[in-house]
Amino acid sequence: MNLLAFPAGLLLLAGNAFFVGAEFALISARRDRVEPMAQRGDRRSQAVLARLEHLSPLLAATQLGITVCSLALGAVTEPAVAHLLASGLDAAGVPHDAQHVIAFVIALGIVASLHMVLGEMVPKNLAIAGPERAARWLGPPLFAFARLARPFILFLNAFANAVLRLLRVTPSDELASAYTPSELGALIGQSRQEGLLHQGEHELLTHALELSVRTARTVLVPSADIVTVPWTVTATELEKFVAETGFSRFPVRAPAAGPGREQGTTAELVGFLHAKDVLGIPEDARDEPLVPRRLRPMVRIPVDLRLDEVLRLMQRTKSHLGRAVDAAGSTLGVVAMEDVVEEFVGEVEDASHRGAADSRT
């Protein structure tokens, strides 16, 4: 009995290590790293990639294997070790009544330590150190075990999902493989520290990442800083505004806004004029109003819209200026495409920098 118990214990310990390693490998493996290997024709990677979409039954299979191996390891190995220790304790003159208790405690400590170190910690850390490689080698045997134990695993998985629903938690069969913005930022920073990214590349990626978390509110030009032109502005007057301010685009006030360059509010803006709108206008028409013939539309932009979505919206509508509005529809300011782009690539310098007619410049 004792001679068979130790080989059986080693097999059970190896089985426990296998299931622990497979579990952590599947949890830690990233789809974006497995896919290239699968596309190159690696059959093991193809099998792993297909199973990542149905992860819950596989995790149930690993838990079943770990539980069976752990219980069997204790049942088989602990009595054998305790029996050997009891013989030694008897030879050492330990009282017979205390031999069993002492042998049991020592045997339990030995078996538990081996189980924890060799059956849990070592395979777990090996799998985490190289999850994709571990998944390729441990995955196929696990898949075979899962097929053999499928009826029991389905029952366990359904029972676990029912418990989760009672706790108002939605069960998930697929492993999430997307990074959060904070995780991406940490990866970009680490890549810069290790010299994998140049300073310019680091800044570009950082700005691009910020587009997904910053909103139009961060780049809008407030109402008080907007330089507008009246509905009746002429080519001659617009040229003067361009010369005085250096701006290239000017929001246009509605007819009721009244005279004066800075009167009115952004709620009265109906569009904008570009400096190039005065080009090619005959001399005899330079004192005629440019609106509505030259008026360009201003897209409506929710103030809490993310900058990446703001950029797509302005590109889709081919608008260089937009009105930033709150949830109630009130206009809070103006958003210029140039300002959004600068959040992505850094400051853009041109002959007429600051296209949004911002009186702060």
GROMACS .gro file of C-alpha atoms in nm:
model
  361
    1MET     CA    1   0.000   0.000   0.000
    2ASN     CA    2   0.273   0.247   0.100
    3LEU     CA    3   0.485   0.158  -0.203
    4LEU     CA    4   0.199   0.243  -0.439
    5ALA     CA    5   0.091   0.552  -0.244
    6PHE     CA    6   0.402   0.756  -0.317
    7PRO     CA    7   0.405   0.711  -0.700
    8ALA     CA    8   0.032   0.777  -0.697
    9GLY     CA    9   0.093   1.090  -0.490
   10LEU     CA   10   0.351   1.215  -0.738
   11LEU     CA   11   0.109   1.159  -1.026
   12LEU     CA   12  -0.166   1.344  -0.841
   13LEU     CA   13   0.073   1.628  -0.759
   14ALA     CA   14   0.171   1.652  -1.126
   15GLY     CA   15  -0.195   1.644  -1.225
   16ASN     CA   16  -0.274   1.926  -0.985
   17ALA     CA   17   0.017   2.129  -1.124
   18PHE     CA   18  -0.109   2.065  -1.479
   19PHE     CA   19  -0.460   2.193  -1.407
   20VAL     CA   20  -0.333   2.498  -1.215
   21GLY     CA   21  -0.090   2.587  -1.495
   22ALA     CA   22  -0.358   2.541  -1.761
   23GLU     CA   23  -0.602   2.760  -1.569
   24PHE     CA   24  -0.363   3.052  -1.528
   25ALA     CA   25  -0.232   3.014  -1.884
   26LEU     CA   26  -0.582   3.046  -2.032
   27ILE     CA   27  -0.671   3.337  -1.805
   28SER     CA   28  -0.348   3.526  -1.879
   29ALA     CA   29  -0.309   3.447  -2.252
   30ARG     CA   30  -0.384   3.749  -2.472
   31ARG     CA   31  -0.579   3.705  -2.790
   32ASP     CA   32  -0.366   3.958  -2.979
   33ARG     CA   33  -0.058   3.742  -2.914
   34VAL     CA   34  -0.221   3.409  -2.993
   35GLU     CA   35  -0.382   3.526  -3.319
   36PRO     CA   36  -0.054   3.583  -3.514
   37MET     CA   37   0.064   3.231  -3.428
   38ALA     CA   38  -0.272   3.086  -3.529
   39GLN     CA   39  -0.264   3.278  -3.858
   40ARG     CA   40   0.078   3.126  -3.933
   41GLY     CA   41  -0.083   2.782  -3.918
   42ASP     CA   42   0.013   2.672  -3.566
   43ARG     CA   43  -0.251   2.412  -3.477
   44ARG     CA   44  -0.207   2.443  -3.103
   45SER     CA   45  -0.256   2.821  -3.122
   46GLN     CA   46  -0.562   2.775  -3.342
   47ALA     CA   47  -0.712   2.538  -3.084
   48VAL     CA   48  -0.638   2.780  -2.799
   49LEU     CA   49  -0.781   3.077  -2.991
   50ALA     CA   50  -1.106   2.891  -3.057
   51ARG     CA   51  -1.142   2.792  -2.690
   52LEU     CA   52  -1.081   3.145  -2.558
   53GLU     CA   53  -1.431   3.231  -2.678
   54HIS     CA   54  -1.578   2.963  -2.448
   55LEU     CA   55  -1.362   3.001  -2.142
   56SER     CA   56  -1.612   2.930  -1.865
   57PRO     CA   57  -1.647   2.551  -1.929
   58LEU     CA   58  -1.268   2.518  -1.950
   59LEU     CA   59  -1.221   2.693  -1.616
   60ALA     CA   60  -1.481   2.457  -1.470
   61ALA     CA   61  -1.274   2.167  -1.608
   62THR     CA   62  -0.957   2.298  -1.443
   63GLN     CA   63  -1.138   2.346  -1.112
   64LEU     CA   64  -1.276   1.994  -1.132
   65GLY     CA   65  -0.929   1.855  -1.199
   66ILE     CA   66  -0.769   2.058  -0.920
   67THR     CA   67  -1.036   1.952  -0.669
   68VAL     CA   68  -1.012   1.582  -0.755
   69CYS     CA   69  -0.630   1.582  -0.751
   70SER     CA   70  -0.612   1.776  -0.424
   71LEU     CA   71  -0.860   1.552  -0.241
   72ALA     CA   72  -0.704   1.234  -0.376
   73LEU     CA   73  -0.355   1.358  -0.290
   74GLY     CA   74  -0.453   1.410   0.072
   75ALA     CA   75  -0.642   1.083   0.093
   76VAL     CA   76  -0.362   0.873  -0.058
   77THR     CA   77  -0.040   1.040   0.053
   78GLU     CA   78  -0.110   1.165   0.403
   79PRO     CA   79  -0.183   0.821   0.557
   80ALA     CA   80   0.126   0.671   0.389
   81VAL     CA   81   0.353   0.947   0.518
   82ALA     CA   82   0.193   0.928   0.863
   83HIS     CA   83   0.249   0.551   0.874
   84LEU     CA   84   0.620   0.592   0.798
   85LEU     CA   85   0.655   0.865   1.058
   86ALA     CA   86   0.473   0.658   1.318
   87SER     CA   87   0.727   0.379   1.276
   88GLY     CA   88   1.011   0.623   1.336
   89LEU     CA   89   0.837   0.777   1.635
   90ASP     CA   90   0.783   0.434   1.785
   91ALA     CA   91   1.153   0.355   1.748
   92ALA     CA   92   1.235   0.689   1.913
   93GLY     CA   93   1.034   0.592   2.218
   94VAL     CA   94   0.744   0.834   2.170
   95PRO     CA   95   0.438   0.720   2.369
   96HIS     CA   96   0.197   0.517   2.157
   97ASP     CA   97  -0.100   0.745   2.230
   98ALA     CA   98   0.087   1.050   2.091
   99GLN     CA   99   0.239   0.881   1.787
  100HIS     CA  100  -0.069   0.909   1.565
  101VAL     CA  101  -0.135   1.275   1.643
  102ILE     CA  102   0.228   1.378   1.590
  103ALA     CA  103   0.260   1.172   1.272
  104PHE     CA  104  -0.067   1.314   1.136
  105VAL     CA  105   0.037   1.677   1.197
  106ILE     CA  106   0.382   1.630   1.043
  107ALA     CA  107   0.244   1.434   0.745
  108LEU     CA  108  -0.024   1.695   0.684
  109GLY     CA  109   0.239   1.971   0.691
  110ILE     CA  110   0.465   1.787   0.445
  111VAL     CA  111   0.185   1.701   0.201
  112ALA     CA  112   0.030   2.051   0.224
  113SER     CA  113   0.368   2.218   0.165
  114LEU     CA  114   0.444   2.001  -0.139
  115HIS     CA  115   0.094   2.060  -0.272
  116MET     CA  116   0.116   2.436  -0.222
  117VAL     CA  117   0.466   2.479  -0.368
  118LEU     CA  118   0.487   2.218  -0.644
  119GLY     CA  119   0.118   2.183  -0.716
  120GLU     CA  120   0.011   2.550  -0.699
  121MET     CA  121   0.277   2.821  -0.680
  122VAL     CA  122   0.536   2.686  -0.925
  123PRO     CA  123   0.294   2.603  -1.211
  124LYS     CA  124   0.105   2.928  -1.153
  125ASN     CA  125   0.417   3.143  -1.187
  126LEU     CA  126   0.544   2.943  -1.485
  127ALA     CA  127   0.212   2.997  -1.663
  128ILE     CA  128   0.203   3.369  -1.585
  129ALA     CA  129   0.562   3.412  -1.704
  130GLY     CA  130   0.474   3.275  -2.050
  131PRO     CA  131   0.095   3.242  -2.077
  132GLU     CA  132   0.072   3.201  -2.454
  133ARG     CA  133   0.343   2.934  -2.463
  134ALA     CA  134   0.190   2.754  -2.164
  135ALA     CA  135  -0.156   2.769  -2.321
  136ARG     CA  136  -0.024   2.614  -2.643
  137TRP     CA  137   0.118   2.311  -2.459
  138LEU     CA  138  -0.127   2.269  -2.173
  139GLY     CA  139  -0.437   2.363  -2.370
  140PRO     CA  140  -0.485   2.054  -2.594
  141PRO     CA  141  -0.465   1.799  -2.307
  142LEU     CA  142  -0.707   2.012  -2.106
  143PHE     CA  143  -0.946   2.029  -2.403
  144ALA     CA  144  -0.941   1.648  -2.423
  145PHE     CA  145  -1.016   1.620  -2.049
  146ALA     CA  146  -1.297   1.875  -2.085
  147ARG     CA  147  -1.456   1.666  -2.361
  148LEU     CA  148  -1.444   1.350  -2.148
  149ALA     CA  149  -1.595   1.524  -1.845
  150ARG     CA  150  -1.832   1.742  -2.049
  151PRO     CA  151  -2.166   1.633  -1.894
  152PHE     CA  152  -2.045   1.690  -1.539
  153ILE     CA  153  -1.873   2.016  -1.635
  154LEU     CA  154  -2.190   2.148  -1.803
  155PHE     CA  155  -2.382   2.075  -1.485
  156LEU     CA  156  -2.123   2.252  -1.268
  157ASN     CA  157  -2.105   2.548  -1.507
  158ALA     CA  158  -2.484   2.586  -1.517
  159PHE     CA  159  -2.500   2.569  -1.138
  160ALA     CA  160  -2.226   2.833  -1.104
  161ASN     CA  161  -2.400   3.062  -1.356
  162ALA     CA  162  -2.726   3.028  -1.163
  163VAL     CA  163  -2.551   3.135  -0.843
  164LEU     CA  164  -2.397   3.434  -1.025
  165ARG     CA  165  -2.737   3.543  -1.154
  166LEU     CA  166  -2.876   3.526  -0.802
  167LEU     CA  167  -2.595   3.763  -0.704
  168ARG     CA  168  -2.691   3.990  -0.999
  169VAL     CA  169  -2.364   3.918  -1.182
  170THR     CA  170  -2.369   3.847  -1.556
  171PRO     CA  171  -2.173   3.529  -1.641
  172SER     CA  172  -1.908   3.566  -1.914
  173ASP     CA  173  -1.774   3.284  -2.131
  174GLU     CA  174  -1.520   3.495  -2.322
  175LEU     CA  175  -1.198   3.638  -2.188
  176ALA     CA  176  -1.179   4.017  -2.214
  177SER     CA  177  -0.856   4.117  -2.387
  178ALA     CA  178  -0.883   4.494  -2.413
  179TYR     CA  179  -0.656   4.729  -2.224
  180THR     CA  180  -0.799   5.017  -2.024
  181PRO     CA  181  -0.667   5.369  -2.098
  182SER     CA  182  -0.467   5.364  -1.774
  183GLU     CA  183  -0.311   5.028  -1.868
  184LEU     CA  184  -0.222   5.158  -2.214
  185GLY     CA  185  -0.072   5.469  -2.060
  186ALA     CA  186   0.142   5.256  -1.829
  187LEU     CA  187   0.260   5.042  -2.123
  188ILE     CA  188   0.349   5.352  -2.326
  189GLY     CA  189   0.540   5.501  -2.033
  190GLN     CA  190   0.726   5.177  -1.971
  191SER     CA  191   0.816   5.148  -2.340
  192ARG     CA  192   0.959   5.501  -2.329
  193GLN     CA  193   1.166   5.423  -2.018
  194GLU     CA  194   1.309   5.111  -2.179
  195GLY     CA  195   1.406   5.302  -2.494
  196LEU     CA  196   1.154   5.129  -2.721
  197LEU     CA  197   0.989   5.461  -2.809
  198HIS     CA  198   1.148   5.793  -2.905
  199GLN     CA  199   1.032   6.109  -2.730
  200GLY     CA  200   0.824   6.219  -3.029
  201GLU     CA  201   0.657   5.878  -3.059
  202HIS     CA  202   0.585   5.877  -2.687
  203GLU     CA  203   0.421   6.220  -2.703
  204LEU     CA  204   0.219   6.123  -3.011
  205LEU     CA  205   0.083   5.807  -2.848
  206THR     CA  206   0.014   5.988  -2.522
  207HIS     CA  207  -0.183   6.260  -2.701
  208ALA     CA  208  -0.374   5.995  -2.899
  209LEU     CA  209  -0.466   5.814  -2.578
  210GLU     CA  210  -0.589   6.134  -2.419
  211LEU     CA  211  -0.835   6.180  -2.705
  212SER     CA  212  -1.034   5.886  -2.573
  213VAL     CA  213  -1.071   6.030  -2.221
  214ARG     CA  214  -1.082   6.407  -2.278
  215THR     CA  215  -1.390   6.589  -2.402
  216ALA     CA  216  -1.483   6.890  -2.612
  217ARG     CA  217  -1.503   7.094  -2.293
  218THR     CA  218  -1.122   7.086  -2.265
  219VAL     CA  219  -1.063   7.257  -2.601
  220LEU     CA  220  -1.360   7.488  -2.647
  221VAL     CA  221  -1.306   7.863  -2.672
  222PRO     CA  222  -1.544   8.024  -2.417
  223SER     CA  223  -1.807   8.274  -2.527
  224ALA     CA  224  -1.623   8.567  -2.369
  225ASP     CA  225  -1.313   8.500  -2.581
  226ILE     CA  226  -1.484   8.464  -2.918
  227VAL     CA  227  -1.426   8.729  -3.185
  228THR     CA  228  -1.732   8.732  -3.409
  229VAL     CA  229  -1.838   8.929  -3.716
  230PRO     CA  230  -2.187   9.064  -3.793
  231TRP     CA  231  -2.426   8.915  -4.047
  232THR     CA  232  -2.371   9.218  -4.271
  233VAL     CA  233  -1.989   9.194  -4.284
  234THR     CA  234  -1.835   9.274  -4.622
  235ALA     CA  235  -1.515   9.155  -4.786
  236THR     CA  236  -1.346   9.484  -4.701
  237GLU     CA  237  -1.448   9.459  -4.335
  238LEU     CA  238  -1.344   9.094  -4.310
  239GLU     CA  239  -0.998   9.181  -4.445
  240LYS     CA  240  -0.965   9.438  -4.166
  241PHE     CA  241  -1.063   9.179  -3.904
  242VAL     CA  242  -0.804   8.938  -4.044
  243ALA     CA  243  -0.534   9.207  -4.036
  244GLU     CA  244  -0.623   9.315  -3.681
  245THR     CA  245  -0.650   8.971  -3.522
  246GLY     CA  246  -0.445   8.736  -3.739
  247PHE     CA  247  -0.732   8.485  -3.733
  248SER     CA  248  -0.847   8.296  -4.040
  249ARG     CA  249  -1.200   8.193  -3.935
  250PHE     CA  250  -1.470   8.412  -3.783
  251PRO     CA  251  -1.806   8.299  -3.638
  252VAL     CA  252  -2.097   8.500  -3.777
  253ARG     CA  253  -2.366   8.647  -3.551
  254ALA     CA  254  -2.731   8.624  -3.635
  255PRO     CA  255  -2.893   8.943  -3.777
  256ALA     CA  256  -3.054   9.023  -3.439
  257ALA     CA  257  -2.717   9.036  -3.262
  258GLY     CA  258  -2.667   9.399  -3.347
  259PRO     CA  259  -2.358   9.589  -3.466
  260GLY     CA  260  -2.011   9.567  -3.320
  261ARG     CA  261  -1.736   9.310  -3.348
  262GLU     CA  262  -1.769   9.155  -3.002
  263GLN     CA  263  -2.138   9.196  -2.925
  264GLY     CA  264  -2.375   8.903  -2.905
  265THR     CA  265  -2.329   8.556  -2.767
  266THR     CA  266  -2.237   8.221  -2.912
  267ALA     CA  267  -2.604   8.120  -2.893
  268GLU     CA  268  -2.659   8.359  -3.186
  269LEU     CA  269  -2.389   8.208  -3.409
  270VAL     CA  270  -2.521   8.083  -3.742
  271GLY     CA  271  -2.199   7.981  -3.917
  272PHE     CA  272  -1.853   8.115  -3.994
  273LEU     CA  273  -1.652   8.288  -4.265
  274HIS     CA  274  -1.300   8.199  -4.377
  275ALA     CA  275  -1.036   8.457  -4.468
  276LYS     CA  276  -1.002   8.305  -4.814
  277ASP     CA  277  -1.369   8.388  -4.881
  278VAL     CA  278  -1.260   8.740  -4.976
  279LEU     CA  279  -1.028   8.614  -5.251
  280GLY     CA  280  -1.147   8.659  -5.604
  281ILE     CA  281  -1.422   8.904  -5.516
  282PRO     CA  282  -1.445   9.185  -5.776
  283GLU     CA  283  -1.376   9.539  -5.658
  284ASP     CA  284  -1.732   9.650  -5.726
  285ALA     CA  285  -1.865   9.375  -5.496
  286ARG     CA  286  -1.624   9.415  -5.204
  287ASP     CA  287  -1.867   9.631  -5.008
  288GLU     CA  288  -2.153   9.384  -5.043
  289PRO     CA  289  -2.238   9.144  -4.755
  290LEU     CA  290  -2.062   8.807  -4.774
  291VAL     CA  291  -2.350   8.634  -4.597
  292PRO     CA  292  -2.534   8.421  -4.682
  293ARG     CA  293  -2.348   8.339  -5.006
  294ARG     CA  294  -2.016   8.260  -4.833
  295LEU     CA  295  -2.149   8.137  -4.499
  296ARG     CA  296  -2.007   7.802  -4.384
  297PRO     CA  297  -2.202   7.579  -4.141
  298MET     CA  298  -2.091   7.516  -3.782
  299VAL     CA  299  -2.150   7.162  -3.661
  300ARG     CA  300  -2.325   7.114  -3.327
  301ILE     CA  301  -2.091   6.940  -3.077
  302PRO     CA  302  -2.205   6.808  -2.735
  303VAL     CA  303  -1.966   6.952  -2.478
  304ASP     CA  304  -1.910   6.610  -2.314
  305LEU     CA  305  -1.832   6.431  -2.641
  306ARG     CA  306  -1.490   6.260  -2.636
  307LEU     CA  307  -1.222   6.429  -2.846
  308ASP     CA  308  -1.175   6.128  -3.072
  309GLU     CA  309  -1.547   6.139  -3.150
  310VAL     CA  310  -1.532   6.518  -3.195
  311LEU     CA  311  -1.257   6.473  -3.453
  312ARG     CA  312  -1.456   6.208  -3.641
  313LEU     CA  313  -1.768   6.425  -3.634
  314MET     CA  314  -1.587   6.729  -3.774
  315GLN     CA  315  -1.416   6.517  -4.040
  316ARG     CA  316  -1.745   6.358  -4.140
  317THR     CA  317  -1.923   6.695  -4.168
  318LYS     CA  318  -1.614   6.865  -4.317
  319SER     CA  319  -1.648   7.145  -4.063
  320HIS     CA  320  -1.352   7.336  -3.919
  321LEU     CA  321  -1.556   7.507  -3.647
  322GLY     CA  322  -1.832   7.376  -3.424
  323ARG     CA  323  -2.063   7.507  -3.154
  324ALA     CA  324  -2.012   7.331  -2.819
  325VAL     CA  325  -2.352   7.282  -2.653
  326ASP     CA  326  -2.455   7.143  -2.314
  327ALA     CA  327  -2.734   6.896  -2.241
  328ALA     CA  328  -2.993   7.177  -2.246
  329GLY     CA  329  -2.881   7.292  -2.591
  330SER     CA  330  -2.717   7.612  -2.469
  331THR     CA  331  -2.401   7.706  -2.657
  332LEU     CA  332  -2.097   7.732  -2.430
  333GLY     CA  333  -1.832   7.818  -2.685
  334VAL     CA  334  -1.664   7.724  -3.011
  335VAL     CA  335  -1.451   7.420  -3.092
  336ALA     CA  336  -1.191   7.443  -3.370
  337MET     CA  337  -1.066   7.137  -3.554
  338GLU     CA  338  -0.714   7.278  -3.530
  339ASP     CA  339  -0.735   7.271  -3.149
  340VAL     CA  340  -0.857   6.911  -3.153
  341VAL     CA  341  -0.579   6.806  -3.391
  342GLU     CA  342  -0.321   6.980  -3.169
  343GLU     CA  343  -0.435   6.761  -2.881
  344PHE     CA  344  -0.332   6.467  -3.098
  345VAL     CA  345  -0.009   6.579  -3.267
  346GLY     CA  346   0.099   6.879  -3.062
  347GLU     CA  347   0.101   7.248  -3.154
  348VAL     CA  348   0.045   7.331  -3.520
  349GLU     CA  349   0.209   7.650  -3.643
  350ASP     CA  350   0.093   7.832  -3.956
  351ALA     CA  351   0.067   8.185  -4.089
  352SER     CA  352  -0.276   8.231  -3.932
  353HIS     CA  353  -0.243   8.022  -3.618
  354ARG     CA  354  -0.550   7.975  -3.403
  355GLY     CA  355  -0.832   7.928  -3.649
  356ALA     CA  356  -1.115   7.965  -3.399
  357ALA     CA  357  -1.102   8.343  -3.367
  358ASP     CA  358  -0.991   8.333  -3.006
  359SER     CA  359  -0.930   8.680  -2.867
  360ARG     CA  360  -0.677   8.538  -2.618
  361THR     CA  361  -0.413   8.499  -2.892
   0.00000   0.00000   0.00000
